[in-house]
C-alpha positions as a LaTeX table, in Angstrom:
\begin{tabular}{lrrr}
\hline
Residue & $x$ (\AA) & $y$ (\AA) & $z$ (\AA) \\
\hline
Met1 & $-12.93$ & $-44.71$ & 10.15 \\
Val2 & $-9.19$ & $-45.33$ & 9.82 \\
Arg3 & $-7.11$ & $-47.25$ & 7.30 \\
Ala4 & $-5.64$ & $-50.54$ & 8.44 \\
Ala5 & $-4.02$ & $-53.71$ & 7.13 \\
Val6 & $-6.51$ & $-56.47$ & 7.92 \\
Leu7 & $-5.66$ & $-60.19$ & 8.06 \\
Pro8 & $-9.01$ & $-61.81$ & 7.09 \\
Ala9 & $-7.88$ & $-65.37$ & 7.84 \\
Val10 & $-4.71$ & $-67.29$ & 8.67 \\
Asn11 & $-2.44$ & $-67.49$ & 5.61 \\
Ala12 & $-4.70$ & $-65.09$ & 3.68 \\
Pro13 & $-3.34$ & $-61.97$ & 1.95 \\
Leu14 & $-3.57$ & $-58.74$ & 3.92 \\
Glu15 & $-6.31$ & $-56.33$ & 2.88 \\
Ile16 & $-5.97$ & $-52.56$ & 3.17 \\
Ala17 & $-9.36$ & $-51.38$ & 4.35 \\
Glu18 & $-11.13$ & $-48.78$ & 6.45 \\
Ile19 & $-12.18$ & $-49.94$ & 9.90 \\
Gln20 & $-14.36$ & $-48.42$ & 12.58 \\
Leu21 & $-12.64$ & $-47.70$ & 15.89 \\
Pro22 & $-14.76$ & $-47.11$ & 18.99 \\
Asp23 & $-14.19$ & $-44.32$ & 21.44 \\
Pro24 & $-11.90$ & $-45.42$ & 24.26 \\
Gly25 & $-13.79$ & $-47.09$ & 27.08 \\
Pro26 & $-12.95$ & $-47.06$ & 30.79 \\
Gly27 & $-9.24$ & $-47.56$ & 31.28 \\
Gln28 & $-8.50$ & $-47.22$ & 27.57 \\
Ile29 & $-6.78$ & $-44.69$ & 25.31 \\
Arg30 & $-6.85$ & $-43.95$ & 21.59 \\
Val31 & $-3.50$ & $-43.47$ & 19.85 \\
Lys32 & $-2.66$ & $-41.94$ & 16.47 \\
Leu33 & 0.29 & $-43.95$ & 15.20 \\
Ala34 & 3.43 & $-42.20$ & 13.99 \\
Ala35 & 5.15 & $-45.41$ & 12.93 \\
Ala36 & 5.06 & $-49.18$ & 13.29 \\
Gly37 & 7.76 & $-51.77$ & 12.78 \\
Val38 & 7.19 & $-54.97$ & 10.80 \\
Cys39 & 8.37 & $-57.78$ & 13.08 \\
His40 & 8.87 & $-61.47$ & 12.32 \\
Ser41 & 6.28 & $-62.21$ & 15.03 \\
Asp42 & 3.68 & $-60.49$ & 12.84 \\
Leu43 & 4.58 & $-62.90$ & 10.04 \\
Ser44 & 4.28 & $-65.79$ & 12.51 \\
Leu45 & 0.82 & $-64.56$ & 13.50 \\
Ser46 & $-0.26$ & $-64.29$ & 9.88 \\
Asn47 & 0.79 & $-67.84$ & 9.00 \\
Gly48 & $-0.46$ & $-69.53$ & 12.16 \\
Thr49 & 2.90 & $-70.24$ & 13.82 \\
Leu50 & 1.64 & $-68.06$ & 16.66 \\
Lys51 & $-2.04$ & $-68.15$ & 17.53 \\
Gln52 & $-4.20$ & $-65.10$ & 16.94 \\
Pro53 & $-8.00$ & $-64.86$ & 16.53 \\
Val54 & $-8.99$ & $-63.57$ & 13.09 \\
Pro55 & $-9.95$ & $-61.42$ & 11.32 \\
Ala56 & $-7.35$ & $-59.20$ & 12.91 \\
Val57 & $-5.27$ & $-56.09$ & 12.52 \\
Leu58 & $-1.70$ & $-57.17$ & 13.18 \\
Gly59 & 1.28 & $-55.09$ & 14.30 \\
His60 & 2.64 & $-54.77$ & 17.82 \\
Glu61 & 5.71 & $-52.50$ & 17.55 \\
Gly62 & 4.48 & $-48.95$ & 17.47 \\
Ala63 & 4.61 & $-45.41$ & 18.82 \\
Gly64 & 2.29 & $-42.47$ & 18.48 \\
Thr65 & 0.34 & $-39.72$ & 20.18 \\
Val66 & $-2.61$ & $-40.08$ & 22.54 \\
Thr67 & $-5.72$ & $-38.47$ & 21.03 \\
Ala68 & $-8.37$ & $-39.43$ & 23.61 \\
Val69 & $-8.60$ & $-41.13$ & 26.99 \\
Gly70 & $-11.42$ & $-43.10$ & 28.58 \\
Glu71 & $-12.94$ & $-42.84$ & 32.02 \\
Gly72 & $-10.56$ & $-43.44$ & 34.90 \\
Val73 & $-7.34$ & $-43.00$ & 32.93 \\
Thr74 & $-4.66$ & $-41.12$ & 34.84 \\
Gly75 & $-1.07$ & $-40.35$ & 33.93 \\
Leu76 & $-1.82$ & $-39.99$ & 30.20 \\
Ala77 & $-3.58$ & $-37.20$ & 28.34 \\
Pro78 & $-4.28$ & $-36.18$ & 24.74 \\
Gly79 & $-1.08$ & $-34.99$ & 23.11 \\
Asp80 & 1.21 & $-37.32$ & 25.06 \\
Pro81 & 3.71 & $-39.33$ & 22.97 \\
Val82 & 3.73 & $-43.03$ & 23.88 \\
Val83 & 5.38 & $-46.34$ & 23.01 \\
Leu84 & 2.97 & $-49.26$ & 22.91 \\
Asn85 & 3.69 & $-52.32$ & 25.06 \\
Trp86 & 2.29 & $-55.50$ & 23.50 \\
Ala87 & 2.83 & $-57.50$ & 26.70 \\
Pro88 & 1.57 & $-55.30$ & 29.55 \\
Ser89 & 1.74 & $-56.94$ & 32.96 \\
Cys90 & $-1.35$ & $-57.28$ & 35.12 \\
Gly91 & 0.58 & $-56.87$ & 38.37 \\
Glu92 & $-1.56$ & $-59.51$ & 40.07 \\
Cys93 & $-0.67$ & $-62.97$ & 38.71 \\
His94 & 1.91 & $-65.39$ & 40.14 \\
Phe95 & 4.66 & $-64.29$ & 37.76 \\
Cys96 & 4.09 & $-60.58$ & 38.32 \\
Gly97 & 4.29 & $-61.33$ & 42.04 \\
Leu98 & 7.74 & $-62.82$ & 41.44 \\
Gly99 & 8.80 & $-59.68$ & 39.58 \\
Glu100 & 8.94 & $-61.63$ & 36.28 \\
Val101 & 6.53 & $-59.32$ & 34.49 \\
Trp102 & 7.61 & $-60.57$ & 31.05 \\
Leu103 & 5.91 & $-63.89$ & 31.92 \\
Cys104 & 2.63 & $-62.30$ & 33.00 \\
Ala105 & $-0.17$ & $-64.84$ & 32.68 \\
Asn106 & $-2.65$ & $-62.19$ & 31.54 \\
Ser107 & $-0.54$ & $-60.09$ & 29.15 \\
Ala108 & $-2.15$ & $-61.62$ & 26.05 \\
Ala109 & $-5.75$ & $-61.18$ & 27.19 \\
Ala110 & $-6.46$ & $-58.15$ & 24.96 \\
Ala111 & $-5.62$ & $-60.07$ & 21.78 \\
Ala112 & $-8.57$ & $-62.42$ & 22.35 \\
Lys113 & $-11.18$ & $-59.64$ & 22.58 \\
Pro114 & $-12.67$ & $-57.79$ & 19.58 \\
Tyr115 & $-11.65$ & $-54.14$ & 19.55 \\
Ala116 & $-12.98$ & $-52.68$ & 16.28 \\
Gln117 & $-15.26$ & $-53.41$ & 13.32 \\
Arg118 & $-14.89$ & $-53.80$ & 9.59 \\
Ala119 & $-17.06$ & $-51.74$ & 7.27 \\
Asp120 & $-19.62$ & $-54.58$ & 7.15 \\
Gly121 & $-19.96$ & $-54.55$ & 10.93 \\
Ser122 & $-18.01$ & $-57.76$ & 11.55 \\
Glu123 & $-15.68$ & $-57.75$ & 14.55 \\
Leu124 & $-11.91$ & $-57.37$ & 14.39 \\
Tyr125 & $-9.29$ & $-58.57$ & 16.86 \\
Pro126 & $-6.12$ & $-56.63$ & 17.78 \\
Gly127 & $-2.89$ & $-58.44$ & 16.90 \\
Leu128 & $-1.00$ & $-59.07$ & 20.15 \\
Gly129 & $-3.44$ & $-56.65$ & 21.74 \\
Thr130 & $-2.07$ & $-53.54$ & 20.03 \\
Ala131 & $-3.05$ & $-53.59$ & 16.30 \\
Val132 & $-0.59$ & $-50.96$ & 15.10 \\
Phe133 & $-0.83$ & $-51.81$ & 11.39 \\
Ala134 & $-3.39$ & $-49.01$ & 11.29 \\
Glu135 & $-3.47$ & $-45.23$ & 11.36 \\
Glu136 & $-4.94$ & $-45.32$ & 14.88 \\
Thr137 & $-5.62$ & $-47.89$ & 17.57 \\
Val138 & $-7.39$ & $-48.26$ & 20.92 \\
Val139 & $-5.55$ & $-50.01$ & 23.76 \\
Ala140 & $-5.64$ & $-50.31$ & 27.52 \\
Ala141 & $-3.87$ & $-47.39$ & 29.16 \\
His142 & $-1.41$ & $-49.72$ & 30.87 \\
Ala143 & $-0.33$ & $-50.93$ & 27.40 \\
Ala144 & 1.20 & $-47.53$ & 26.68 \\
Leu145 & 4.48 & $-46.23$ & 28.03 \\
Pro146 & 5.22 & $-42.49$ & 28.14 \\
Leu147 & 7.97 & $-41.74$ & 25.63 \\
Pro148 & 11.03 & $-40.29$ & 27.38 \\
Glu149 & 12.18 & $-36.89$ & 26.15 \\
Gly150 & 14.79 & $-36.71$ & 23.43 \\
Val151 & 13.70 & $-39.80$ & 21.50 \\
Pro152 & 12.29 & $-39.22$ & 17.98 \\
Leu153 & 8.66 & $-40.35$ & 17.87 \\
Thr154 & 8.91 & $-42.18$ & 14.55 \\
Glu155 & 11.98 & $-44.25$ & 15.44 \\
Ala156 & 10.56 & $-44.77$ & 18.94 \\
Ala157 & 8.29 & $-47.44$ & 17.45 \\
Leu158 & 11.32 & $-49.76$ & 17.41 \\
Leu159 & 11.56 & $-49.53$ & 21.19 \\
Gly160 & 8.27 & $-51.41$ & 21.51 \\
Cys161 & 9.70 & $-54.77$ & 20.47 \\
Ala162 & 13.04 & $-55.01$ & 18.63 \\
Val163 & 15.04 & $-52.81$ & 20.98 \\
Leu164 & 13.49 & $-53.91$ & 24.27 \\
Thr165 & 13.93 & $-57.53$ & 23.16 \\
Gly166 & 17.53 & $-57.16$ & 21.97 \\
Trp167 & 18.55 & $-54.96$ & 24.87 \\
Gly168 & 16.93 & $-57.26$ & 27.38 \\
Ala169 & 18.43 & $-60.39$ & 25.84 \\
Val170 & 21.90 & $-58.96$ & 26.41 \\
His171 & 21.44 & $-57.18$ & 29.74 \\
Asn172 & 18.66 & $-59.17$ & 31.47 \\
Ser173 & 18.77 & $-62.71$ & 30.14 \\
Ala174 & 22.40 & $-63.34$ & 29.13 \\
Gln175 & 23.71 & $-60.66$ & 31.52 \\
Val176 & 26.69 & $-59.92$ & 29.30 \\
Ser177 & 29.67 & $-58.37$ & 31.07 \\
Ala178 & 32.37 & $-56.12$ & 29.64 \\
Gly179 & 35.09 & $-58.12$ & 27.92 \\
Glu180 & 32.96 & $-61.20$ & 27.27 \\
Ser181 & 32.89 & $-62.61$ & 23.76 \\
Val182 & 29.45 & $-62.62$ & 22.13 \\
Val183 & 28.05 & $-64.18$ & 18.99 \\
Val184 & 24.68 & $-63.09$ & 17.56 \\
Phe185 & 22.86 & $-65.35$ & 15.12 \\
Gly186 & 20.49 & $-63.52$ & 12.77 \\
Val187 & 20.96 & $-59.91$ & 11.69 \\
Gly188 & 17.36 & $-58.75$ & 11.36 \\
Gly189 & 15.75 & $-56.00$ & 13.41 \\
Val190 & 16.12 & $-57.81$ & 16.73 \\
Gly191 & 19.61 & $-59.05$ & 15.85 \\
Leu192 & 20.77 & $-55.53$ & 15.04 \\
Ala193 & 19.40 & $-54.27$ & 18.36 \\
Thr194 & 21.15 & $-57.16$ & 20.11 \\
Leu195 & 24.47 & $-56.28$ & 18.47 \\
Gln196 & 24.14 & $-52.67$ & 19.57 \\
Ala197 & 23.29 & $-53.75$ & 23.12 \\
Ala198 & 26.33 & $-56.04$ & 23.21 \\
Arg199 & 28.55 & $-53.18$ & 22.05 \\
Ile200 & 27.13 & $-50.88$ & 24.74 \\
Ala201 & 27.76 & $-53.63$ & 27.33 \\
Gly202 & 31.46 & $-53.56$ & 26.38 \\
Ala203 & 31.54 & $-57.08$ & 24.92 \\
Gly204 & 34.32 & $-58.17$ & 22.61 \\
Pro205 & 34.80 & $-59.71$ & 20.22 \\
Ile206 & 31.24 & $-59.43$ & 18.90 \\
Ile207 & 30.59 & $-61.89$ & 16.10 \\
Ala208 & 27.54 & $-61.68$ & 13.83 \\
Val209 & 26.28 & $-64.66$ & 11.85 \\
Asp210 & 23.72 & $-64.55$ & 9.05 \\
Val211 & 22.82 & $-66.51$ & 5.93 \\
Ser212 & 23.15 & $-63.37$ & 3.80 \\
Pro213 & 26.57 & $-61.85$ & 3.03 \\
Ala214 & 24.73 & $-58.58$ & 2.34 \\
Lys215 & 24.10 & $-58.20$ & 6.08 \\
Glu216 & 27.78 & $-57.65$ & 6.90 \\
Glu217 & 27.73 & $-53.86$ & 6.55 \\
Leu218 & 24.62 & $-53.60$ & 8.75 \\
Ala219 & 26.14 & $-55.91$ & 11.35 \\
Arg220 & 29.44 & $-54.04$ & 11.56 \\
Ala221 & 27.67 & $-50.68$ & 11.80 \\
Ala222 & 25.71 & $-52.07$ & 14.77 \\
Gly223 & 28.84 & $-53.18$ & 16.59 \\
Ala224 & 30.01 & $-56.51$ & 15.17 \\
Thr225 & 33.77 & $-56.87$ & 15.09 \\
Asp226 & 33.53 & $-59.99$ & 12.91 \\
Phe227 & 30.98 & $-61.36$ & 10.46 \\
Leu228 & 30.39 & $-64.93$ & 9.32 \\
Val229 & 28.11 & $-66.28$ & 6.63 \\
Ala230 & 26.27 & $-69.26$ & 8.14 \\
Ala231 & 27.77 & $-72.58$ & 7.07 \\
Asp232 & 28.21 & $-76.15$ & 8.30 \\
Asp233 & 31.43 & $-75.17$ & 10.09 \\
Thr234 & 30.11 & $-71.99$ & 11.76 \\
Ala235 & 30.74 & $-73.23$ & 15.31 \\
Lys236 & 34.31 & $-74.15$ & 14.37 \\
Ser237 & 34.85 & $-70.70$ & 12.85 \\
Ile238 & 33.56 & $-69.04$ & 16.02 \\
Arg239 & 35.94 & $-71.06$ & 18.17 \\
Lys240 & 38.79 & $-69.93$ & 15.90 \\
Leu241 & 37.79 & $-66.29$ & 16.43 \\
Thr242 & 37.72 & $-66.80$ & 20.21 \\
Gly243 & 41.13 & $-68.34$ & 20.78 \\
Gly244 & 39.94 & $-71.89$ & 20.17 \\
Ile245 & 37.68 & $-71.80$ & 23.24 \\
Gly246 & 34.29 & $-70.67$ & 22.01 \\
Ala247 & 32.15 & $-67.63$ & 22.78 \\
Asp248 & 31.17 & $-66.76$ & 26.32 \\
Val249 & 27.65 & $-65.92$ & 25.14 \\
Ala250 & 25.58 & $-66.84$ & 22.09 \\
Leu251 & 22.30 & $-65.08$ & 21.30 \\
Glu252 & 20.06 & $-66.81$ & 18.76 \\
Cys253 & 17.66 & $-64.39$ & 17.06 \\
Val254 & 16.27 & $-66.72$ & 14.40 \\
Gly255 & 14.15 & $-69.39$ & 16.10 \\
Arg256 & 15.35 & $-72.41$ & 14.12 \\
Ala257 & 16.44 & $-75.74$ & 15.60 \\
Asp258 & 19.65 & $-75.93$ & 13.58 \\
Thr259 & 20.61 & $-72.37$ & 14.49 \\
Ile260 & 19.91 & $-72.94$ & 18.18 \\
Arg261 & 22.04 & $-76.08$ & 18.10 \\
Thr262 & 24.89 & $-74.25$ & 16.34 \\
Ala263 & 24.67 & $-71.35$ & 18.80 \\
Trp264 & 24.94 & $-73.75$ & 21.73 \\
Ser265 & 27.86 & $-75.59$ & 20.12 \\
Ser266 & 29.69 & $-72.31$ & 19.46 \\
Thr267 & 30.01 & $-71.43$ & 23.14 \\
Arg268 & 32.82 & $-72.42$ & 25.46 \\
Arg269 & 32.53 & $-74.92$ & 28.29 \\
Gly270 & 30.37 & $-73.14$ & 30.82 \\
Gly271 & 29.11 & $-70.76$ & 28.14 \\
Arg272 & 25.60 & $-69.31$ & 27.90 \\
Thr273 & 23.13 & $-69.48$ & 25.02 \\
Thr274 & 19.99 & $-67.33$ & 25.00 \\
Val275 & 17.27 & $-68.17$ & 22.49 \\
Val276 & 15.60 & $-64.92$ & 21.43 \\
Gly277 & 13.98 & $-66.06$ & 18.18 \\
Val278 & 10.44 & $-67.47$ & 18.14 \\
Gly279 & 10.33 & $-70.88$ & 16.45 \\
Gly280 & 7.55 & $-73.30$ & 15.60 \\
Gln281 & 6.54 & $-76.47$ & 17.41 \\
Asp282 & 8.15 & $-78.51$ & 14.64 \\
Gln283 & 11.60 & $-77.13$ & 15.49 \\
Gln284 & 13.05 & $-79.81$ & 17.77 \\
Val285 & 16.55 & $-79.39$ & 19.26 \\
Thr286 & 18.50 & $-82.48$ & 20.38 \\
Phe287 & 21.35 & $-82.83$ & 22.88 \\
Ser288 & 23.02 & $-85.89$ & 24.33 \\
Ala289 & 23.07 & $-86.40$ & 28.08 \\
Leu290 & 26.85 & $-86.77$ & 28.01 \\
Glu291 & 27.53 & $-83.46$ & 26.28 \\
Leu292 & 25.17 & $-81.65$ & 28.63 \\
Phe293 & 27.28 & $-82.92$ & 31.50 \\
Tyr294 & 30.66 & $-82.42$ & 29.89 \\
Phe295 & 30.27 & $-78.90$ & 28.52 \\
Gly296 & 28.33 & $-77.47$ & 31.46 \\
Arg297 & 26.70 & $-74.92$ & 29.19 \\
Thr298 & 23.48 & $-73.04$ & 29.94 \\
Leu299 & 20.60 & $-72.81$ & 27.45 \\
Ser300 & 17.78 & $-70.39$ & 28.27 \\
Gly301 & 14.69 & $-68.96$ & 26.65 \\
Cys302 & 14.00 & $-65.25$ & 26.49 \\
Val303 & 10.55 & $-63.63$ & 26.39 \\
Tyr304 & 10.47 & $-59.98$ & 25.29 \\
Gly305 & 14.07 & $-59.66$ & 26.44 \\
Asn306 & 13.03 & $-60.64$ & 29.98 \\
Ser307 & 12.31 & $-56.93$ & 30.23 \\
Asp308 & 10.29 & $-54.79$ & 32.54 \\
Pro309 & 9.54 & $-52.07$ & 29.96 \\
Ala310 & 8.65 & $-49.47$ & 32.58 \\
Lys311 & 12.15 & $-49.80$ & 34.07 \\
Asp312 & 14.19 & $-50.60$ & 30.97 \\
Leu313 & 12.74 & $-47.99$ & 28.60 \\
Pro314 & 14.16 & $-44.94$ & 30.45 \\
Val315 & 17.60 & $-46.60$ & 30.54 \\
Ile316 & 17.48 & $-47.35$ & 26.81 \\
Ala317 & 16.27 & $-43.81$ & 26.09 \\
Gly318 & 19.37 & $-42.48$ & 27.83 \\
His319 & 21.57 & $-44.39$ & 25.39 \\
Val320 & 19.50 & $-43.06$ & 22.48 \\
Arg321 & 19.98 & $-39.49$ & 23.67 \\
Ser322 & 23.73 & $-40.02$ & 24.13 \\
Gly323 & 24.08 & $-41.42$ & 20.64 \\
Ala324 & 25.29 & $-44.81$ & 21.85 \\
Leu325 & 22.12 & $-46.50$ & 20.55 \\
Asp326 & 21.21 & $-45.67$ & 16.96 \\
Leu327 & 17.56 & $-46.46$ & 16.30 \\
Ser328 & 17.73 & $-45.43$ & 12.65 \\
Gly329 & 20.51 & $-47.99$ & 12.16 \\
Leu330 & 17.93 & $-50.76$ & 12.55 \\
Val331 & 15.76 & $-49.44$ & 9.71 \\
Thr332 & 16.54 & $-50.50$ & 6.16 \\
Glu333 & 13.22 & $-49.51$ & 4.58 \\
Arg334 & 10.42 & $-47.04$ & 5.26 \\
Ile335 & 7.07 & $-48.06$ & 3.83 \\
Gly336 & 3.32 & $-47.50$ & 3.91 \\
Leu337 & 0.66 & $-50.03$ & 4.88 \\
Glu338 & 0.68 & $-51.38$ & 1.32 \\
Gly339 & 4.34 & $-52.37$ & 1.74 \\
Ile340 & 3.75 & $-54.90$ & 4.52 \\
Pro341 & 3.43 & $-58.00$ & 2.27 \\
Ala342 & 6.73 & $-57.15$ & 0.56 \\
Ala343 & 8.33 & $-56.67$ & 3.99 \\
Phe344 & 7.10 & $-60.15$ & 4.98 \\
Asp345 & 8.62 & $-61.57$ & 1.79 \\
Ala346 & 11.93 & $-59.83$ & 2.52 \\
Met347 & 12.01 & $-61.40$ & 6.00 \\
Leu348 & 11.39 & $-64.84$ & 4.55 \\
Ala349 & 14.23 & $-64.25$ & 2.11 \\
Gly350 & 16.57 & $-63.05$ & 4.87 \\
Lys351 & 16.90 & $-59.56$ & 3.45 \\
Gly352 & 17.28 & $-56.25$ & 5.24 \\
Gly353 & 16.84 & $-55.14$ & 8.83 \\
Arg354 & 13.62 & $-53.55$ & 10.09 \\
Ala355 & 10.93 & $-52.23$ & 7.73 \\
Leu356 & 9.24 & $-49.25$ & 9.35 \\
Ile357 & 5.71 & $-48.18$ & 8.44 \\
Val358 & 5.55 & $-44.40$ & 8.61 \\
Phe359 & 2.10 & $-42.79$ & 8.79 \\
\hline
\end{tabular}
């Protein structure tokens, strides 16, 4: 039995309870969590914006130590530190065949299968296939990435979503080059990782935009050269900071229609906007045919940073070891399982960076 934060139903309060984990089956491993990040996607799963069978144990950004392996598992053994990958590629579908592993058609399969039981014997589902809002979890072996040496295990949890997403948005999706001007909308956990990635890419100026003035210090520490409080004239202010032209690249880490529209409008003719945030179906963005022609801008989606975690994680780890990427700089609060509801409330209120559950 292990303690976990259980979502009994969509929009229901989380319950801290003991759950029964099975031994790892063929191709599976059991992991003792060191830490787990509280991501906005977990909030979206809890309120139904993203679909997830319930009752479930949420949480998808985690790192820990392998405690047991099932039959047929190779390459991992008890005692190995790992980062969990909530979107593991199958290697066999059409998209994996194209090398676009972040679009794998089967990456979400584990989330639809029960993985544990509540004390009354009822089945539980793993949020996004990983269920890291618990002291331990059981996942498929290919959903765990060996943690490169020199990366602290607790902070390594952030690599599993925020950092891979932010890093990938800059380097894989937007393909930011040195000297390009970048604006990042939303200074939460992913936004802070995106700012750091833009700084490492050599971008400049790097402009951060958020609804909260309190985020300025966080943004500047992550690499922002300028900070704007979101307003009706944000796009105009960004053009002023970029010589009247507009930013080369905008990265939207909020997932709101008005923010996406502002991000697009803040870029220069021929500029690029990458939408990193996950919005709801009700968030509709409108463009005129004439402006699409005239401005020649590019608008693109971004799934998990368009990352191949197996390839990108060692590169990111190198920047962590060198000190260029500061994982602790993303964390504004360290909590226990009981602190998750308050972390959700803080996200809704636009406060803080990443809350990190430490076990």
